[in-house]
Amino acid sequence: GQQVMQIPQYQHVQEGEDFTTYCNSSTTLSNIQWYKQRPGGHPVFLIQLVKSGEVKKQKRLTFQFGEAKKNSSLHITATQTTDVGTYFCVGYQKVTFGTGTKLQVIP
Amino acid sequence: NAGVTQTPKFQVLKTGQSMTLQCAQDMNHEYMSWYRQDPGMGLRLIHYSVGAGITDQGEVPNGYNVSRSTTEDFPLRLLSAAPSQTSVYFCASSLEAGGLNEQFFGPGTRLTVL
């Protein structure tokens, strides 16, 4: 079945450093979504990517969808303490959540 | 709009007990789903519904039942609770099925089975 893996599982960064999480699917995806979950909270939608090679930006966040539509990445520039949380990708053909990357930002 | 609401927020059960986790949305969304979240495993789909009267199994349906008698409500029933069902349960809804709409999540129910 479809599997979606994310790396790294955990990441500690100093405030101001950049951060990247990668999402890899075992099958070609129709689209991918990214969610953020704050500690003790629920997932909140960030963005959706549909087209092969698509790149979208939200302020300090840059999202990419691979050419083969089997991988994606989320890059955060100059992390802030408000970026703390777990970032999930969600792959669609059959909805599958990635394993998540937990980000800790050290002030 | 209240969005997606879930009750209760916390629950402790004994092995073998049954209970129903409630989920409601007021956004007139057709698609609703239940996930469980265990440490290090992301969210796994339990059951989903593409509209009133229609439900289907997700990745981990065993031990759970659902029904969708109205557009607004999508309760999840644990038939005979087991310690392996200790988890955080999230209900979500989106405008339509098909994966092209963002999912809105409820605040979650933290369930412990002793």
Coordinates of N, CA and C in Angstrom, one line a residue:
Chain A
G1 N 0.8 -1.2 0.0 CA 0.0 0.0 0.0 C 0.9 1.3 0.0
Q2 N 0.2 2.4 -0.1 CA 0.9 3.6 -0.2 C 1.5 4.0 1.2
Q3 N 2.8 4.3 1.2 CA 3.5 4.8 2.4 C 4.1 6.1 2.1
V4 N 4.1 6.9 3.2 CA 4.6 8.3 3.1 C 5.6 8.5 4.3
M5 N 6.8 8.6 4.0 CA 7.8 8.8 5.0 C 8.4 10.2 5.0
Q6 N 8.7 10.6 6.3 CA 9.2 12.0 6.4 C 10.5 11.9 7.1
I7 N 11.5 12.7 6.7 CA 12.7 12.8 7.4 C 13.1 14.3 7.5
P8 N 13.7 14.7 8.7 CA 14.0 13.8 9.8 C 12.8 13.7 10.7
Q9 N 12.9 12.8 11.7 CA 11.8 12.6 12.6 C 11.8 13.7 13.6
Y10 N 13.0 14.2 14.0 CA 13.1 15.3 15.0 C 14.2 16.2 14.5
Q11 N 14.0 17.5 14.8 CA 15.0 18.5 14.4 C 15.1 19.6 15.5
H12 N 16.3 19.8 16.0 CA 16.4 20.9 17.0 C 17.3 22.0 16.2
V13 N 16.8 23.2 16.2 CA 17.6 24.3 15.6 C 17.7 25.5 16.5
Q14 N 18.7 26.3 16.3 CA 18.8 27.6 17.0 C 17.9 28.5 16.3
E15 N 17.3 29.4 17.1 CA 16.4 30.4 16.5 C 17.2 31.2 15.4
G16 N 16.6 31.4 14.3 CA 17.3 32.1 13.2 C 17.9 31.1 12.1
E17 N 18.1 29.9 12.5 CA 18.6 28.9 11.5 C 17.5 28.5 10.6
D18 N 17.9 27.9 9.5 CA 16.9 27.3 8.5 C 16.6 25.9 8.9
F19 N 15.4 25.4 8.4 CA 15.0 24.1 8.7 C 14.3 23.5 7.4
T20 N 14.5 22.2 7.1 CA 13.9 21.6 6.0 C 13.4 20.2 6.4
T21 N 12.2 19.9 6.0 CA 11.7 18.5 6.2 C 11.3 17.9 4.8
Y22 N 11.6 16.7 4.7 CA 11.4 16.0 3.4 C 10.3 14.9 3.5
C23 N 9.5 14.8 2.5 CA 8.4 13.8 2.4 C 8.6 13.0 1.2
N24 N 8.6 11.6 1.4 CA 8.8 10.7 0.3 C 7.7 9.7 0.2
S25 N 7.0 9.5 -0.9 CA 6.0 8.6 -1.1 C 6.4 7.4 -1.9
S26 N 5.9 6.2 -1.6 CA 6.2 5.0 -2.3 C 5.5 4.9 -3.6
T27 N 4.4 5.8 -3.8 CA 3.7 5.8 -5.1 C 3.5 7.2 -5.5
T28 N 3.2 7.4 -6.8 CA 2.9 8.7 -7.3 C 1.6 9.3 -6.7
L29 N 1.7 10.6 -6.4 CA 0.6 11.2 -5.7 C -0.2 12.1 -6.6
S30 N -1.5 12.2 -6.4 CA -2.3 13.2 -7.2 C -2.0 14.6 -6.6
N31 N -1.9 14.7 -5.3 CA -1.6 16.0 -4.7 C -1.0 15.8 -3.3
I32 N -0.5 16.8 -2.7 CA 0.0 16.7 -1.4 C -0.4 17.9 -0.6
Q33 N -0.6 17.7 0.7 CA -1.0 18.8 1.6 C 0.0 18.8 2.8
W34 N 0.3 20.0 3.3 CA 1.1 20.1 4.5 C 0.3 20.7 5.7
Y35 N 0.5 20.1 6.8 CA -0.2 20.5 8.0 C 0.8 20.8 9.1
K36 N 0.5 21.7 10.1 CA 1.3 21.9 11.3 C 0.5 21.6 12.5
Q37 N 1.1 20.9 13.4 CA 0.4 20.6 14.7 C 1.3 21.2 15.8
R38 N 0.7 22.1 16.5 CA 1.4 22.7 17.7 C 1.3 21.6 18.8
P39 N 2.2 21.7 19.8 CA 2.2 20.7 20.9 C 0.9 20.8 21.6
G40 N 0.2 19.6 21.8 CA -1.1 19.5 22.4 C -2.2 20.0 21.6
G41 N -2.0 20.3 20.3 CA -3.0 20.8 19.5 C -3.4 19.9 18.4
H42 N -4.2 20.4 17.4 CA -4.6 19.5 16.3 C -4.0 20.0 15.0
P43 N -3.9 19.2 14.0 CA -3.3 19.6 12.7 C -4.1 20.8 12.1
V44 N -3.3 21.7 11.6 CA -3.9 22.9 10.9 C -3.3 22.9 9.5
F45 N -4.1 23.1 8.5 CA -3.7 23.1 7.1 C -2.8 24.3 6.8
L46 N -1.7 24.0 6.1 CA -0.8 25.0 5.6 C -1.0 25.3 4.1
I47 N -0.9 24.3 3.3 CA -0.9 24.5 1.9 C -1.1 23.2 1.1
Q48 N -1.5 23.3 -0.1 CA -1.7 22.2 -1.0 C -0.8 22.4 -2.3
L49 N -0.2 21.3 -2.7 CA 0.5 21.3 -4.0 C -0.1 20.3 -4.9
V50 N -0.3 20.6 -6.2 CA -1.0 19.7 -7.1 C -0.2 19.4 -8.3
K51 N 0.6 20.4 -8.8 CA 1.3 20.3 -10.1 C 2.7 19.8 -9.9
S52 N 3.1 19.0 -10.8 CA 4.5 18.5 -10.9 C 5.5 19.7 -10.8
G53 N 6.5 19.7 -9.9 CA 7.5 20.7 -9.9 C 7.0 22.0 -9.2
E54 N 5.8 22.0 -8.7 CA 5.2 23.2 -8.1 C 6.0 23.7 -6.9
V55 N 6.1 25.0 -6.8 CA 6.8 25.7 -5.7 C 5.8 26.8 -5.2
K56 N 5.6 26.8 -3.9 CA 4.7 27.8 -3.3 C 5.4 28.4 -2.1
K57 N 5.2 29.7 -1.8 CA 5.8 30.3 -0.7 C 4.7 31.0 0.2
Q58 N 5.0 30.9 1.5 CA 4.1 31.6 2.5 C 5.1 32.3 3.4
K59 N 5.4 33.5 3.2 CA 6.3 34.3 4.1 C 7.6 33.5 4.2
R60 N 8.0 33.0 5.3 CA 9.3 32.3 5.5 C 9.2 30.8 5.1
L61 N 8.1 30.3 4.7 CA 7.9 28.9 4.3 C 7.9 28.7 2.8
T62 N 8.7 27.7 2.3 CA 8.7 27.4 0.9 C 8.4 25.9 0.8
F63 N 7.4 25.6 0.0 CA 7.0 24.3 -0.3 C 7.3 23.9 -1.7
Q64 N 7.7 22.6 -1.9 CA 8.0 22.1 -3.2 C 7.4 20.8 -3.4
F65 N 7.0 20.5 -4.7 CA 6.4 19.2 -5.1 C 7.4 18.7 -6.1
G66 N 7.8 17.5 -6.0 CA 8.8 16.9 -6.9 C 8.2 16.7 -8.3
E67 N 9.2 16.7 -9.3 CA 8.8 16.5 -10.7 C 8.0 15.2 -10.9
A68 N 8.4 14.2 -10.2 CA 7.7 12.9 -10.3 C 6.5 12.7 -9.4
K69 N 6.2 13.8 -8.7 CA 5.1 13.8 -7.8 C 5.1 12.6 -6.8
K70 N 6.3 12.3 -6.3 CA 6.5 11.3 -5.3 C 7.2 11.9 -4.0
N71 N 7.6 13.1 -4.1 CA 8.3 13.7 -3.0 C 8.0 15.2 -2.9
S72 N 8.2 15.7 -1.7 CA 7.9 17.1 -1.4 C 8.8 17.6 -0.3
S73 N 9.0 18.9 -0.2 CA 9.7 19.4 0.9 C 9.1 20.7 1.5
L74 N 9.4 21.0 2.7 CA 9.0 22.2 3.4 C 10.3 22.9 3.9
H75 N 10.6 24.1 3.6 CA 11.8 24.8 4.0 C 11.3 26.0 4.8
I76 N 11.8 26.2 6.0 CA 11.6 27.4 6.8 C 12.8 28.2 6.9
T77 N 12.8 29.4 6.5 CA 14.0 30.3 6.6 C 13.9 31.1 7.9
A78 N 15.1 31.1 8.6 CA 15.2 31.9 9.8 C 14.1 31.6 10.8
T79 N 14.2 30.4 11.4 CA 13.1 29.9 12.2 C 12.9 30.8 13.4
Q80 N 11.7 30.8 13.9 CA 11.3 31.6 15.1 C 10.7 30.6 16.1
T81 N 10.6 31.0 17.3 CA 10.0 30.1 18.3 C 8.5 29.7 18.0
T82 N 7.9 30.6 17.3 CA 6.5 30.3 16.9 C 6.4 29.2 15.8
D83 N 7.5 28.7 15.3 CA 7.5 27.6 14.3 C 7.5 26.3 15.0
V84 N 7.7 26.2 16.3 CA 7.7 25.0 17.0 C 6.4 24.2 16.8
G85 N 6.6 22.9 16.5 CA 5.5 22.0 16.3 C 5.9 20.8 15.4
T86 N 4.9 20.0 15.1 CA 5.2 18.9 14.2 C 4.6 19.2 12.8
Y87 N 5.4 19.0 11.8 CA 4.9 19.2 10.4 C 4.6 17.9 9.7
F88 N 3.4 17.8 9.2 CA 3.0 16.6 8.5 C 2.8 16.9 7.0
C89 N 3.2 16.0 6.2 CA 2.7 16.0 4.8 C 1.6 14.9 4.7
V90 N 0.7 15.1 3.8 CA -0.4 14.2 3.6 C -0.5 13.9 2.1
G91 N -0.2 12.7 1.7 CA -0.2 12.3 0.3 C -1.6 11.8 -0.1
Y92 N -2.0 12.2 -1.3 CA -3.3 11.7 -1.8 C -3.1 10.9 -3.1
Q93 N -3.5 9.8 -3.1 CA -4.2 9.0 -4.0 C -5.2 8.4 -3.0
K94 N -4.6 7.7 -2.1 CA -5.2 7.2 -0.9 C -4.7 8.0 0.2
V95 N -5.6 8.7 1.0 CA -5.1 9.7 1.9 C -4.1 9.0 3.0
T96 N -2.9 9.5 3.0 CA -1.9 8.9 3.9 C -1.1 10.0 4.5
F97 N -1.1 10.1 5.9 CA -0.3 11.0 6.6 C 1.1 10.6 6.6
G98 N 2.1 11.5 6.5 CA 3.4 11.2 6.7 C 3.7 11.0 8.2
T99 N 4.9 10.6 8.6 CA 5.2 10.3 9.9 C 5.5 11.5 10.8
G100 N 5.7 12.6 10.1 CA 5.8 13.9 10.8 C 7.3 14.2 11.1
T101 N 7.6 15.5 11.2 CA 8.9 16.0 11.7 C 8.6 17.0 12.8
K102 N 9.1 16.6 14.0 CA 8.9 17.5 15.1 C 10.0 18.5 15.2
L103 N 9.7 19.8 15.2 CA 10.7 20.9 15.2 C 10.7 21.5 16.6
Q104 N 11.9 21.6 17.1 CA 12.2 22.4 18.3 C 13.1 23.5 18.0
V105 N 12.7 24.7 18.4 CA 13.5 25.9 18.2 C 14.1 26.4 19.5
I106 N 15.4 26.5 19.6 CA 16.1 26.9 20.8 C 16.3 28.4 20.7
P107 N 15.7 29.2 21.7 CA 15.9 30.6 21.6 C 17.3 31.1 21.8
Chain B
N1 N -19.2 30.3 13.0 CA -19.1 28.8 12.9 C -18.2 28.2 14.0
A2 N -18.6 27.1 14.6 CA -17.8 26.4 15.6 C -16.8 25.6 14.9
G3 N -16.9 25.3 13.7 CA -16.0 24.4 13.0 C -16.3 22.9 13.3
V4 N -15.2 22.2 13.7 CA -15.4 20.8 14.0 C -15.2 20.7 15.6
T5 N -16.2 20.1 16.2 CA -16.2 19.9 17.6 C -16.2 18.4 18.0
Q6 N -15.5 18.1 19.0 CA -15.4 16.7 19.5 C -15.7 16.7 21.0
T7 N -16.4 15.7 21.4 CA -16.5 15.4 22.8 C -16.4 13.9 23.1
P8 N -15.9 13.5 24.3 CA -15.3 14.3 25.3 C -13.9 14.7 24.9
K9 N -13.2 15.6 25.7 CA -11.8 15.9 25.4 C -10.9 14.8 26.0
F10 N -11.3 14.3 27.1 CA -10.5 13.2 27.8 C -11.4 12.1 28.2
Q11 N -10.9 10.9 28.1 CA -11.8 9.7 28.6 C -10.8 8.6 29.0
V12 N -11.2 8.0 30.2 CA -10.5 6.8 30.6 C -11.5 5.7 30.7
L13 N -11.2 4.6 30.0 CA -12.0 3.4 30.0 C -11.3 2.2 30.6
K14 N -12.1 1.2 31.0 CA -11.5 -0.1 31.4 C -11.7 -1.0 30.2
T15 N -10.8 -1.9 30.1 CA -10.8 -2.9 29.0 C -12.2 -3.6 29.0
G16 N -12.7 -3.6 27.8 CA -14.0 -4.3 27.5 C -15.2 -3.3 27.5
Q17 N -15.0 -2.1 28.0 CA -16.1 -1.1 28.0 C -16.3 -0.6 26.6
S18 N -17.5 -0.1 26.4 CA -17.8 0.5 25.1 C -18.0 2.0 25.3
M19 N -17.8 2.8 24.2 CA -18.2 4.2 24.3 C -18.3 4.8 22.9
T20 N -18.8 6.0 22.8 CA -18.9 6.7 21.6 C -18.3 8.0 21.7
L21 N -17.4 8.3 20.7 CA -16.7 9.6 20.6 C -17.6 10.4 19.6
Q22 N -18.0 11.6 20.1 CA -18.8 12.4 19.2 C -18.0 13.4 18.4
C23 N -18.5 13.6 17.2 CA -17.9 14.6 16.3 C -19.0 15.3 15.5
A24 N -18.9 16.6 15.4 CA -19.9 17.4 14.7 C -19.2 18.6 14.0
Q25 N -19.8 18.9 12.8 CA -19.3 20.1 12.1 C -20.4 20.9 11.6
D26 N -20.2 22.2 11.5 CA -21.3 23.1 11.1 C -21.0 23.8 9.8
M27 N -20.1 23.2 9.0 CA -19.7 23.9 7.8 C -20.3 23.3 6.5
N28 N -21.3 22.3 6.7 CA -22.0 21.7 5.6 C -21.0 20.9 4.7
H29 N -20.0 20.3 5.4 CA -19.0 19.5 4.7 C -19.5 18.1 4.4
E30 N -19.2 17.6 3.2 CA -19.7 16.3 2.8 C -18.8 15.2 3.4
Y31 N -17.5 15.5 3.4 CA -16.5 14.5 3.8 C -16.1 14.6 5.3
M32 N -16.2 13.5 6.0 CA -15.8 13.5 7.4 C -14.9 12.2 7.6
S33 N -14.0 12.3 8.6 CA -13.2 11.2 8.8 C -12.7 11.1 10.2
W34 N -12.3 10.0 10.7 CA -11.7 9.8 12.0 C -10.3 9.2 11.8
Y35 N -9.4 9.8 12.6 CA -8.0 9.4 12.7 C -7.6 9.1 14.1
R36 N -6.6 8.2 14.3 CA -6.0 8.1 15.5 C -4.5 8.5 15.4
Q37 N -4.0 9.1 16.5 CA -2.6 9.5 16.4 C -1.8 8.9 17.6
D38 N -0.8 8.1 17.2 CA 0.0 7.4 18.2 C 1.4 8.0 18.0
P39 N 2.2 8.0 19.1 CA 3.5 8.7 19.1 C 4.4 8.1 17.9
G40 N 5.0 9.0 17.2 CA 5.9 8.5 16.1 C 5.3 7.9 14.9
M41 N 3.9 7.9 14.8 CA 3.3 7.2 13.7 C 2.4 8.1 12.9
G42 N 2.4 9.4 13.1 CA 1.5 10.2 12.3 C 0.1 10.0 12.6
L43 N -0.8 10.3 11.7 CA -2.2 10.0 11.9 C -2.6 8.9 11.0
R44 N -3.4 8.0 11.5 CA -3.9 6.9 10.7 C -5.4 6.9 10.5
L45 N -5.9 6.7 9.3 CA -7.3 6.8 9.0 C -8.0 5.6 9.5
I46 N -9.1 5.8 10.3 CA -9.9 4.7 10.9 C -11.1 4.4 10.0
H47 N -12.0 5.4 9.8 CA -13.1 5.3 9.0 C -13.4 6.7 8.3
Y48 N -14.1 6.7 7.2 CA -14.4 8.0 6.6 C -15.8 7.9 6.0
S49 N -16.4 9.1 5.7 CA -17.7 9.1 5.1 C -17.7 10.2 4.0
V50 N -18.2 9.9 2.9 CA -18.3 10.9 1.8 C -19.6 11.6 1.7
G51 N -20.5 11.3 2.6 CA -21.8 11.9 2.7 C -22.7 11.2 3.6
A52 N -23.9 11.8 4.0 CA -24.8 11.1 4.9 C -25.2 9.8 4.3
G53 N -25.2 8.8 5.2 CA -25.6 7.4 4.8 C -24.5 6.6 4.2
I54 N -23.3 7.2 4.0 CA -22.2 6.5 3.3 C -21.0 6.5 4.2
T55 N -20.5 5.3 4.5 CA -19.2 5.2 5.3 C -18.3 4.1 4.7
D56 N -17.1 4.2 5.0 CA -16.1 3.2 4.5 C -15.0 3.1 5.4
Q57 N -14.2 2.0 5.3 CA -13.1 1.7 6.2 C -11.8 2.4 5.7
G58 N -11.0 2.8 6.7 CA -9.7 3.4 6.4 C -8.7 2.3 6.6
E59 N -7.5 2.8 7.1 CA -6.4 1.9 7.2 C -6.5 1.0 8.5
V60 N -7.1 1.5 9.6 CA -7.1 0.8 10.8 C -8.5 0.7 11.4
P61 N -9.5 0.0 10.7 CA -10.9 0.1 11.2 C -11.3 -0.9 12.3
N62 N -10.4 -1.9 12.5 CA -10.8 -3.0 13.5 C -11.1 -2.5 14.9
G63 N -12.2 -2.8 15.4 CA -12.6 -2.4 16.8 C -13.4 -1.2 16.8
Y64 N -13.7 -0.6 15.7 CA -14.4 0.7 15.6 C -15.6 0.6 14.6
N65 N -16.7 1.3 15.0 CA -17.8 1.4 14.1 C -18.2 2.9 13.9
V66 N -18.7 3.2 12.8 CA -19.2 4.6 12.5 C -20.5 4.5 11.8
S67 N -21.2 5.6 11.9 CA -22.4 5.8 11.1 C -22.5 7.3 10.8
R68 N -23.3 7.6 9.7 CA -23.4 9.0 9.3 C -24.9 9.2 8.9
S69 N -25.7 9.5 9.9 CA -27.1 9.7 9.7 C -27.5 11.1 9.2
T70 N -26.6 12.0 9.6 CA -26.8 13.4 9.1 C -25.5 13.9 8.6
T71 N -25.5 15.0 7.8 CA -24.3 15.7 7.3 C -23.4 16.2 8.4
E72 N -24.1 16.6 9.5 CA -23.3 17.3 10.6 C -22.5 16.3 11.5
D73 N -23.1 15.1 11.8 CA -22.5 14.3 12.8 C -21.9 13.0 12.3
F74 N -20.8 12.6 13.0 CA -20.1 11.4 12.6 C -19.5 10.8 13.8
P75 N -20.3 10.1 14.6 CA -19.8 9.4 15.8 C -18.9 8.2 15.5
L76 N -18.0 8.0 16.4 CA -17.1 6.8 16.4 C -17.4 6.0 17.6
R77 N -17.7 4.7 17.4 CA -18.0 3.8 18.5 C -16.9 2.8 18.7
L78 N -16.5 2.7 19.9 CA -15.5 1.6 20.3 C -16.4 0.5 20.9
L79 N -16.3 -0.6 20.4 CA -17.2 -1.7 20.7 C -16.8 -2.4 22.0
S80 N -15.6 -2.7 22.2 CA -15.0 -3.3 23.4 C -13.6 -2.9 23.5
A81 N -13.4 -1.8 24.3 CA -12.1 -1.1 24.4 C -11.0 -2.1 24.8
A82 N -9.8 -1.8 24.2 CA -8.6 -2.6 24.5 C -7.5 -1.6 24.7
P83 N -6.5 -2.0 25.5 CA -5.4 -1.1 25.8 C -4.7 -0.5 24.5
S84 N -4.7 -1.3 23.4 CA -4.1 -0.9 22.2 C -4.9 0.3 21.5
Q85 N -6.1 0.6 22.0 CA -6.8 1.7 21.5 C -6.5 3.0 22.3
T86 N -5.6 2.9 23.2 CA -5.2 4.1 23.9 C -4.5 5.0 22.8
S87 N -5.0 6.2 22.6 CA -4.5 7.1 21.6 C -5.2 8.4 21.7
V88 N -4.8 9.3 20.8 CA -5.5 10.6 20.6 C -6.3 10.4 19.3
Y89 N -7.6 10.7 19.4 CA -8.5 10.6 18.2 C -8.9 11.9 17.7
F90 N -8.7 12.1 16.4 CA -9.1 13.4 15.7 C -10.2 13.1 14.7
C91 N -11.2 13.9 14.7 CA -12.2 14.0 13.7 C -11.8 15.1 12.7
A92 N -12.1 14.9 11.4 CA -11.8 16.0 10.5 C -12.9 16.0 9.4
S93 N -13.1 17.2 8.8 CA -14.0 17.3 7.8 C -13.4 18.2 6.6
S94 N -13.9 17.9 5.4 CA -13.6 18.8 4.3 C -14.8 18.9 3.4
L95 N -14.7 19.9 2.5 CA -15.9 20.2 1.7 C -16.4 19.0 0.9
E96 N -15.4 18.3 0.3 CA -15.8 17.2 -0.5 C -14.7 16.1 -0.4
A97 N -15.0 14.9 -0.8 CA -14.0 13.9 -0.9 C -13.1 14.1 -2.1
G98 N -12.0 13.4 -2.2 CA -11.2 13.5 -3.3 C -9.8 14.1 -3.0
G99 N -9.7 14.6 -1.8 CA -8.3 15.1 -1.4 C -7.9 16.4 -1.9
L100 N -8.8 17.2 -2.6 CA -8.3 18.5 -3.1 C -8.8 19.6 -2.2
N101 N -9.4 19.3 -1.1 CA -9.9 20.3 -0.1 C -9.1 20.2 1.2
E102 N -8.9 21.3 1.8 CA -8.2 21.2 3.1 C -9.1 20.5 4.1
Q103 N -8.4 19.8 5.0 CA -9.2 19.1 6.1 C -9.2 20.0 7.3
F104 N -10.3 20.2 8.0 CA -10.4 20.9 9.2 C -10.5 19.9 10.4
F105 N -9.7 20.0 11.3 CA -9.6 19.0 12.4 C -10.3 19.6 13.7
G106 N -10.9 18.6 14.4 CA -11.4 19.0 15.7 C -10.2 19.0 16.7
P107 N -10.5 19.3 18.0 CA -9.5 19.5 19.0 C -8.9 18.2 19.5
G108 N -9.6 17.0 19.2 CA -9.1 15.7 19.6 C -9.8 15.2 20.9
T109 N -9.8 13.9 21.0 CA -10.2 13.2 22.3 C -9.0 12.3 22.7
R110 N -8.5 12.6 23.9 CA -7.4 11.8 24.5 C -8.0 10.6 25.3
L111 N -7.9 9.4 24.7 CA -8.5 8.2 25.3 C -7.4 7.3 25.9
T112 N -7.6 6.9 27.1 CA -6.8 5.9 27.8 C -7.6 4.7 28.2
V113 N -7.1 3.5 27.8 CA -7.8 2.3 28.1 C -6.9 1.5 29.1
L114 N -7.5 1.2 30.3 CA -6.7 0.5 31.3 C -6.9 -1.0 31.2

